[in-house]
Amino acid sequence: MIIGFTLLVYLGPGVNSSEAQQIRIEGVFPRQLPRGQATVINVAVPSRDAIQSAEISPSTGVKVSGIKPGRNFQGALTWSELTIDVAKDAAPGDRTLAVLLPTGPTVPVTITIPSHVPSISELRVLPAQSNQPTLELQFAAVDGSADLGDSPYVWFMIGCGGESVPGVVHGKLNARDKGNGFVHAVVPNPHTSAGGGSSASGKCDLQVRMSDSAGFDSNTLKTTVD
């Protein structure tokens, strides 16, 4: 005698079977898209497949103008760059972002068009003795809302060869006044084995941005580390 039965799998509250099969975006930075400019967003997905397209909803005033395949992070994640143009008159507030892979669209994540953003410039890697485990960075910061904070978050991405290492540290603000100053931050040196990882040779790419005390992200600056 054959007994038929039905297997029910509990996926958790509010989760249907189609969503459970979708890939989730594991990392997005920055999550803010300033109005009137193009912003490069770094997106990490647990797949080696190339991103085919990206969709932002609602799409009014926003356009995805470029997709650049990125590096692998510890073999598990692939970072890619999305260039997103935002009109000067785009409405501030939350939007959703999803990317399309050969297996289908990812679960949407929330991004924001903020009412204001801090601006950073003049990124420098300060001279240091060779073989030091860390690097000291300096950049200028301006915020019209005067909420930079004394110890802003400094987000970084170091890319060497085919590997990328993201991270965040507390910076220190040397203020000229309430709305501007210089931020100093210390990040791992990719040319040493700091943190137990292997050291890199040759030039490495470095991306840096900061968040003010209200949680709004600045633009991203790029340089190379010899």
PDB file of C-alpha atoms in Angstrom:
ATOM      1  CA  MET A   1       0.000   0.000   0.000  1.00  0.00           C
ATOM      2  CA  ILE A   2       1.336   3.429  -0.952  1.00  0.00           C
ATOM      3  CA  ILE A   3       0.458   6.293   1.318  1.00  0.00           C
ATOM      4  CA  GLY A   4       0.511   9.747  -0.243  1.00  0.00           C
ATOM      5  CA  PHE A   5       1.359  12.782   1.834  1.00  0.00           C
ATOM      6  CA  THR A   6       2.113  16.462   1.418  1.00  0.00           C
ATOM      7  CA  LEU A   7       5.281  18.039   2.831  1.00  0.00           C
ATOM      8  CA  LEU A   8       4.796  21.567   4.130  1.00  0.00           C
ATOM      9  CA  VAL A   9       7.845  23.762   4.655  1.00  0.00           C
ATOM     10  CA  TYR A  10       7.562  26.741   6.980  1.00  0.00           C
ATOM     11  CA  LEU A  11       9.339  29.718   5.424  1.00  0.00           C
ATOM     12  CA  GLY A  12       8.635  32.194   8.168  1.00  0.00           C
ATOM     13  CA  PRO A  13       5.990  34.895   8.493  1.00  0.00           C
ATOM     14  CA  GLY A  14       5.327  36.958   5.407  1.00  0.00           C
ATOM     15  CA  VAL A  15       7.615  34.909   3.115  1.00  0.00           C
ATOM     16  CA  ASN A  16       6.226  33.123   0.074  1.00  0.00           C
ATOM     17  CA  SER A  17       7.956  30.375  -1.884  1.00  0.00           C
ATOM     18  CA  SER A  18       8.899  32.589  -4.845  1.00  0.00           C
ATOM     19  CA  GLU A  19      10.592  35.185  -2.610  1.00  0.00           C
ATOM     20  CA  ALA A  20      12.434  32.473  -0.670  1.00  0.00           C
ATOM     21  CA  GLN A  21      14.149  31.431  -3.903  1.00  0.00           C
ATOM     22  CA  GLN A  22      15.309  34.953  -4.767  1.00  0.00           C
ATOM     23  CA  ILE A  23      18.899  35.977  -4.182  1.00  0.00           C
ATOM     24  CA  ARG A  24      19.361  38.752  -1.648  1.00  0.00           C
ATOM     25  CA  ILE A  25      21.718  41.679  -2.080  1.00  0.00           C
ATOM     26  CA  GLU A  26      24.243  41.235   0.735  1.00  0.00           C
ATOM     27  CA  GLY A  27      25.804  44.690   0.661  1.00  0.00           C
ATOM     28  CA  VAL A  28      25.080  48.139  -0.763  1.00  0.00           C
ATOM     29  CA  PHE A  29      27.091  51.310  -0.309  1.00  0.00           C
ATOM     30  CA  PRO A  30      26.497  54.121  -0.371  1.00  0.00           C
ATOM     31  CA  ARG A  31      22.744  53.887   0.162  1.00  0.00           C
ATOM     32  CA  GLN A  32      22.124  57.587  -0.440  1.00  0.00           C
ATOM     33  CA  LEU A  33      21.816  59.140  -3.893  1.00  0.00           C
ATOM     34  CA  PRO A  34      22.364  62.923  -3.843  1.00  0.00           C
ATOM     35  CA  ARG A  35      20.213  64.966  -6.172  1.00  0.00           C
ATOM     36  CA  GLY A  36      21.710  66.577  -9.253  1.00  0.00           C
ATOM     37  CA  GLN A  37      24.627  64.196  -9.719  1.00  0.00           C
ATOM     38  CA  ALA A  38      25.731  60.695 -10.670  1.00  0.00           C
ATOM     39  CA  THR A  39      26.549  58.304  -7.826  1.00  0.00           C
ATOM     40  CA  VAL A  40      28.457  55.023  -8.058  1.00  0.00           C
ATOM     41  CA  ILE A  41      26.898  52.382  -5.799  1.00  0.00           C
ATOM     42  CA  ASN A  42      28.789  49.214  -4.852  1.00  0.00           C
ATOM     43  CA  VAL A  43      26.513  46.166  -4.757  1.00  0.00           C
ATOM     44  CA  ALA A  44      27.455  42.716  -3.429  1.00  0.00           C
ATOM     45  CA  VAL A  45      25.541  39.590  -4.443  1.00  0.00           C
ATOM     46  CA  PRO A  46      26.291  35.937  -3.577  1.00  0.00           C
ATOM     47  CA  SER A  47      26.714  34.969  -7.230  1.00  0.00           C
ATOM     48  CA  ARG A  48      29.486  34.965  -9.821  1.00  0.00           C
ATOM     49  CA  ASP A  49      26.982  35.780 -12.576  1.00  0.00           C
ATOM     50  CA  ALA A  50      27.139  39.264 -14.084  1.00  0.00           C
ATOM     51  CA  ILE A  51      24.362  41.724 -13.288  1.00  0.00           C
ATOM     52  CA  GLN A  52      22.220  42.134 -16.400  1.00  0.00           C
ATOM     53  CA  SER A  53      20.251  45.215 -15.362  1.00  0.00           C
ATOM     54  CA  ALA A  54      19.127  47.198 -12.331  1.00  0.00           C
ATOM     55  CA  GLU A  55      15.753  48.685 -11.461  1.00  0.00           C
ATOM     56  CA  ILE A  56      14.910  51.510  -9.067  1.00  0.00           C
ATOM     57  CA  SER A  57      11.320  52.072  -7.976  1.00  0.00           C
ATOM     58  CA  PRO A  58       9.775  54.572  -8.179  1.00  0.00           C
ATOM     59  CA  SER A  59      11.947  55.514 -11.132  1.00  0.00           C
ATOM     60  CA  THR A  60      10.905  59.152 -11.558  1.00  0.00           C
ATOM     61  CA  GLY A  61      14.005  61.352 -11.713  1.00  0.00           C
ATOM     62  CA  VAL A  62      16.406  58.399 -11.457  1.00  0.00           C
ATOM     63  CA  LYS A  63      18.311  56.515 -14.169  1.00  0.00           C
ATOM     64  CA  VAL A  64      20.779  53.606 -14.021  1.00  0.00           C
ATOM     65  CA  SER A  65      23.402  54.698 -16.552  1.00  0.00           C
ATOM     66  CA  GLY A  66      26.124  52.083 -16.058  1.00  0.00           C
ATOM     67  CA  ILE A  67      26.924  48.632 -14.663  1.00  0.00           C
ATOM     68  CA  LYS A  68      30.542  47.591 -14.108  1.00  0.00           C
ATOM     69  CA  PRO A  69      31.447  44.037 -13.048  1.00  0.00           C
ATOM     70  CA  GLY A  70      33.481  44.047  -9.870  1.00  0.00           C
ATOM     71  CA  ARG A  71      35.774  41.881  -7.780  1.00  0.00           C
ATOM     72  CA  ASN A  72      35.137  38.845  -5.631  1.00  0.00           C
ATOM     73  CA  PHE A  73      35.215  39.179  -1.847  1.00  0.00           C
ATOM     74  CA  GLN A  74      36.668  36.081  -0.177  1.00  0.00           C
ATOM     75  CA  GLY A  75      35.264  33.982  -3.014  1.00  0.00           C
ATOM     76  CA  ALA A  76      31.678  34.221  -1.745  1.00  0.00           C
ATOM     77  CA  LEU A  77      30.440  37.609  -2.927  1.00  0.00           C
ATOM     78  CA  THR A  78      30.842  39.553  -6.159  1.00  0.00           C
ATOM     79  CA  TRP A  79      30.971  43.336  -5.893  1.00  0.00           C
ATOM     80  CA  SER A  80      29.766  45.358  -8.884  1.00  0.00           C
ATOM     81  CA  GLU A  81      29.424  49.086  -9.502  1.00  0.00           C
ATOM     82  CA  LEU A  82      26.152  50.718 -10.527  1.00  0.00           C
ATOM     83  CA  THR A  83      26.212  54.304 -11.789  1.00  0.00           C
ATOM     84  CA  ILE A  84      22.938  56.051 -10.982  1.00  0.00           C
ATOM     85  CA  ASP A  85      21.991  59.525 -12.237  1.00  0.00           C
ATOM     86  CA  VAL A  86      19.578  61.530 -10.081  1.00  0.00           C
ATOM     87  CA  ALA A  87      17.848  64.654 -11.378  1.00  0.00           C
ATOM     88  CA  LYS A  88      18.083  67.932  -9.455  1.00  0.00           C
ATOM     89  CA  ASP A  89      14.325  67.948  -8.944  1.00  0.00           C
ATOM     90  CA  ALA A  90      14.025  64.289  -7.878  1.00  0.00           C
ATOM     91  CA  ALA A  91      11.806  63.911  -4.823  1.00  0.00           C
ATOM     92  CA  PRO A  92      13.714  63.046  -1.622  1.00  0.00           C
ATOM     93  CA  GLY A  93      12.772  59.876   0.199  1.00  0.00           C
ATOM     94  CA  ASP A  94      13.140  56.112   0.028  1.00  0.00           C
ATOM     95  CA  ARG A  95      13.319  54.061  -3.180  1.00  0.00           C
ATOM     96  CA  THR A  96      13.924  50.357  -3.771  1.00  0.00           C
ATOM     97  CA  LEU A  97      16.750  48.799  -5.781  1.00  0.00           C
ATOM     98  CA  ALA A  98      16.783  45.329  -7.344  1.00  0.00           C
ATOM     99  CA  VAL A  99      19.288  43.845  -9.783  1.00  0.00           C
ATOM    100  CA  LEU A 100      18.575  41.240 -12.437  1.00  0.00           C
ATOM    101  CA  LEU A 101      20.768  38.124 -12.587  1.00  0.00           C
ATOM    102  CA  PRO A 102      20.428  35.192 -15.013  1.00  0.00           C
ATOM    103  CA  THR A 103      18.506  33.396 -12.245  1.00  0.00           C
ATOM    104  CA  GLY A 104      16.056  36.278 -11.873  1.00  0.00           C
ATOM    105  CA  PRO A 105      15.683  39.528  -9.901  1.00  0.00           C
ATOM    106  CA  THR A 106      17.035  39.937  -6.386  1.00  0.00           C
ATOM    107  CA  VAL A 107      14.958  40.860  -3.372  1.00  0.00           C
ATOM    108  CA  PRO A 108      14.676  44.689  -3.387  1.00  0.00           C
ATOM    109  CA  VAL A 109      16.674  46.758  -0.903  1.00  0.00           C
ATOM    110  CA  THR A 110      15.979  50.283   0.283  1.00  0.00           C
ATOM    111  CA  ILE A 111      18.049  53.245  -0.874  1.00  0.00           C
ATOM    112  CA  THR A 112      17.420  56.923  -0.181  1.00  0.00           C
ATOM    113  CA  ILE A 113      17.493  60.251  -1.975  1.00  0.00           C
ATOM    114  CA  PRO A 114      18.382  62.522   0.972  1.00  0.00           C
ATOM    115  CA  SER A 115      17.377  66.120   1.501  1.00  0.00           C
ATOM    116  CA  HIS A 116      21.048  67.019   2.095  1.00  0.00           C
ATOM    117  CA  VAL A 117      24.431  65.272   2.020  1.00  0.00           C
ATOM    118  CA  PRO A 118      27.922  66.012   3.313  1.00  0.00           C
ATOM    119  CA  SER A 119      30.607  66.608   0.698  1.00  0.00           C
ATOM    120  CA  ILE A 120      34.189  65.345   0.938  1.00  0.00           C
ATOM    121  CA  SER A 121      37.271  66.194  -1.132  1.00  0.00           C
ATOM    122  CA  GLU A 122      41.086  66.328  -1.065  1.00  0.00           C
ATOM    123  CA  LEU A 123      41.626  62.681  -0.117  1.00  0.00           C
ATOM    124  CA  ARG A 124      45.236  61.990   0.889  1.00  0.00           C
ATOM    125  CA  VAL A 125      47.096  58.954   2.181  1.00  0.00           C
ATOM    126  CA  LEU A 126      49.536  60.443   4.684  1.00  0.00           C
ATOM    127  CA  PRO A 127      53.211  59.389   4.554  1.00  0.00           C
ATOM    128  CA  ALA A 128      54.140  56.596   6.948  1.00  0.00           C
ATOM    129  CA  GLN A 129      57.005  54.249   7.657  1.00  0.00           C
ATOM    130  CA  SER A 130      57.155  51.156   5.478  1.00  0.00           C
ATOM    131  CA  ASN A 131      55.609  47.883   6.653  1.00  0.00           C
ATOM    132  CA  GLN A 132      53.176  49.610   9.010  1.00  0.00           C
ATOM    133  CA  PRO A 133      49.946  47.590   9.487  1.00  0.00           C
ATOM    134  CA  THR A 134      47.717  50.629   8.929  1.00  0.00           C
ATOM    135  CA  LEU A 135      47.391  53.695   6.721  1.00  0.00           C
ATOM    136  CA  GLU A 136      46.262  57.141   7.856  1.00  0.00           C
ATOM    137  CA  LEU A 137      43.854  58.991   5.594  1.00  0.00           C
ATOM    138  CA  GLN A 138      42.862  62.639   5.541  1.00  0.00           C
ATOM    139  CA  PHE A 139      40.098  64.389   3.624  1.00  0.00           C
ATOM    140  CA  ALA A 140      38.164  67.644   3.789  1.00  0.00           C
ATOM    141  CA  ALA A 141      34.476  67.522   4.751  1.00  0.00           C
ATOM    142  CA  VAL A 142      31.694  70.101   4.393  1.00  0.00           C
ATOM    143  CA  ASP A 143      28.091  69.795   5.578  1.00  0.00           C
ATOM    144  CA  GLY A 144      25.618  72.639   5.184  1.00  0.00           C
ATOM    145  CA  SER A 145      23.503  71.217   8.015  1.00  0.00           C
ATOM    146  CA  ALA A 146      26.465  71.374  10.429  1.00  0.00           C
ATOM    147  CA  ASP A 147      26.038  67.777  11.606  1.00  0.00           C
ATOM    148  CA  LEU A 148      29.367  66.189  10.669  1.00  0.00           C
ATOM    149  CA  GLY A 149      29.848  64.943  14.234  1.00  0.00           C
ATOM    150  CA  ASP A 150      33.111  64.642  16.173  1.00  0.00           C
ATOM    151  CA  SER A 151      33.745  61.015  15.165  1.00  0.00           C
ATOM    152  CA  PRO A 152      32.021  60.295  11.846  1.00  0.00           C
ATOM    153  CA  TYR A 153      31.899  56.842  10.320  1.00  0.00           C
ATOM    154  CA  VAL A 154      34.423  56.431   7.502  1.00  0.00           C
ATOM    155  CA  TRP A 155      33.582  53.637   5.064  1.00  0.00           C
ATOM    156  CA  PHE A 156      36.257  52.173   2.813  1.00  0.00           C
ATOM    157  CA  MET A 157      36.761  49.571   0.102  1.00  0.00           C
ATOM    158  CA  ILE A 158      40.259  48.308  -0.710  1.00  0.00           C
ATOM    159  CA  GLY A 159      40.674  46.408  -3.980  1.00  0.00           C
ATOM    160  CA  CYS A 160      43.864  44.511  -4.788  1.00  0.00           C
ATOM    161  CA  GLY A 161      44.044  42.193  -7.780  1.00  0.00           C
ATOM    162  CA  GLY A 162      40.795  40.248  -7.851  1.00  0.00           C
ATOM    163  CA  GLU A 163      39.898  40.720  -4.186  1.00  0.00           C
ATOM    164  CA  SER A 164      37.982  43.505  -2.432  1.00  0.00           C
ATOM    165  CA  VAL A 165      37.871  44.183   1.301  1.00  0.00           C
ATOM    166  CA  PRO A 166      35.176  46.554   2.640  1.00  0.00           C
ATOM    167  CA  GLY A 167      35.166  48.044   6.118  1.00  0.00           C
ATOM    168  CA  VAL A 168      34.218  50.935   8.377  1.00  0.00           C
ATOM    169  CA  VAL A 169      36.124  52.834  11.082  1.00  0.00           C
ATOM    170  CA  HIS A 170      35.521  55.864  13.272  1.00  0.00           C
ATOM    171  CA  GLY A 171      37.209  58.993  11.962  1.00  0.00           C
ATOM    172  CA  LYS A 172      38.239  62.074  13.922  1.00  0.00           C
ATOM    173  CA  LEU A 173      37.065  65.521  12.851  1.00  0.00           C
ATOM    174  CA  ASN A 174      39.402  68.489  13.170  1.00  0.00           C
ATOM    175  CA  ALA A 175      36.763  71.184  12.774  1.00  0.00           C
ATOM    176  CA  ARG A 176      37.279  74.616  11.303  1.00  0.00           C
ATOM    177  CA  ASP A 177      33.714  75.456  12.317  1.00  0.00           C
ATOM    178  CA  LYS A 178      30.414  73.591  12.744  1.00  0.00           C
ATOM    179  CA  GLY A 179      30.048  72.883   9.051  1.00  0.00           C
ATOM    180  CA  ASN A 180      33.494  71.937   7.783  1.00  0.00           C
ATOM    181  CA  GLY A 181      36.892  70.563   8.699  1.00  0.00           C
ATOM    182  CA  PHE A 182      39.342  67.749   8.042  1.00  0.00           C
ATOM    183  CA  VAL A 183      38.658  64.108   8.892  1.00  0.00           C
ATOM    184  CA  HIS A 184      41.452  61.685   9.808  1.00  0.00           C
ATOM    185  CA  ALA A 185      40.941  57.914   9.730  1.00  0.00           C
ATOM    186  CA  VAL A 186      43.109  54.809  10.062  1.00  0.00           C
ATOM    187  CA  VAL A 187      42.476  51.826   7.751  1.00  0.00           C
ATOM    188  CA  PRO A 188      44.314  48.513   7.177  1.00  0.00           C
ATOM    189  CA  ASN A 189      47.398  48.609   4.986  1.00  0.00           C
ATOM    190  CA  PRO A 190      46.815  46.118   2.136  1.00  0.00           C
ATOM    191  CA  HIS A 191      50.572  45.709   1.651  1.00  0.00           C
ATOM    192  CA  THR A 192      51.017  44.140   5.084  1.00  0.00           C
ATOM    193  CA  SER A 193      49.373  41.138   6.703  1.00  0.00           C
ATOM    194  CA  ALA A 194      47.314  43.239   9.138  1.00  0.00           C
ATOM    195  CA  GLY A 195      44.303  41.444  10.517  1.00  0.00           C
ATOM    196  CA  GLY A 196      45.698  38.022   9.689  1.00  0.00           C
ATOM    197  CA  GLY A 197      45.152  38.320   5.936  1.00  0.00           C
ATOM    198  CA  SER A 198      47.734  37.941   3.198  1.00  0.00           C
ATOM    199  CA  SER A 199      49.628  40.995   2.007  1.00  0.00           C
ATOM    200  CA  ALA A 200      49.123  42.419  -1.481  1.00  0.00           C
ATOM    201  CA  SER A 201      51.716  43.567  -3.983  1.00  0.00           C
ATOM    202  CA  GLY A 202      51.469  46.327  -6.549  1.00  0.00           C
ATOM    203  CA  LYS A 203      48.910  49.119  -6.571  1.00  0.00           C
ATOM    204  CA  CYS A 204      45.596  48.773  -4.764  1.00  0.00           C
ATOM    205  CA  ASP A 205      42.432  50.814  -5.302  1.00  0.00           C
ATOM    206  CA  LEU A 206      40.954  52.662  -2.333  1.00  0.00           C
ATOM    207  CA  GLN A 207      37.438  54.105  -2.095  1.00  0.00           C
ATOM    208  CA  VAL A 208      36.366  56.272   0.848  1.00  0.00           C
ATOM    209  CA  ARG A 209      33.162  57.947   1.981  1.00  0.00           C
ATOM    210  CA  MET A 210      31.784  59.179   5.324  1.00  0.00           C
ATOM    211  CA  SER A 211      28.449  59.403   7.132  1.00  0.00           C
ATOM    212  CA  ASP A 212      27.397  62.461   9.120  1.00  0.00           C
ATOM    213  CA  SER A 213      25.720  62.280  12.525  1.00  0.00           C
ATOM    214  CA  ALA A 214      22.290  62.079  10.856  1.00  0.00           C
ATOM    215  CA  GLY A 215      23.374  58.973   8.928  1.00  0.00           C
ATOM    216  CA  PHE A 216      23.601  60.625   5.509  1.00  0.00           C
ATOM    217  CA  ASP A 217      26.461  59.451   3.297  1.00  0.00           C
ATOM    218  CA  SER A 218      28.861  61.690   1.423  1.00  0.00           C
ATOM    219  CA  ASN A 219      30.132  61.304  -2.093  1.00  0.00           C
ATOM    220  CA  THR A 220      32.818  58.655  -2.666  1.00  0.00           C
ATOM    221  CA  LEU A 221      36.473  59.492  -3.298  1.00  0.00           C
ATOM    222  CA  LYS A 222      38.953  57.178  -5.006  1.00  0.00           C
ATOM    223  CA  THR A 223      42.729  56.910  -4.981  1.00  0.00           C
ATOM    224  CA  THR A 224      45.447  54.269  -5.281  1.00  0.00           C
ATOM    225  CA  VAL A 225      47.789  52.870  -2.648  1.00  0.00           C
ATOM    226  CA  ASP A 226      51.288  51.946  -3.809  1.00  0.00           C
TER     227      ASP A 226
END
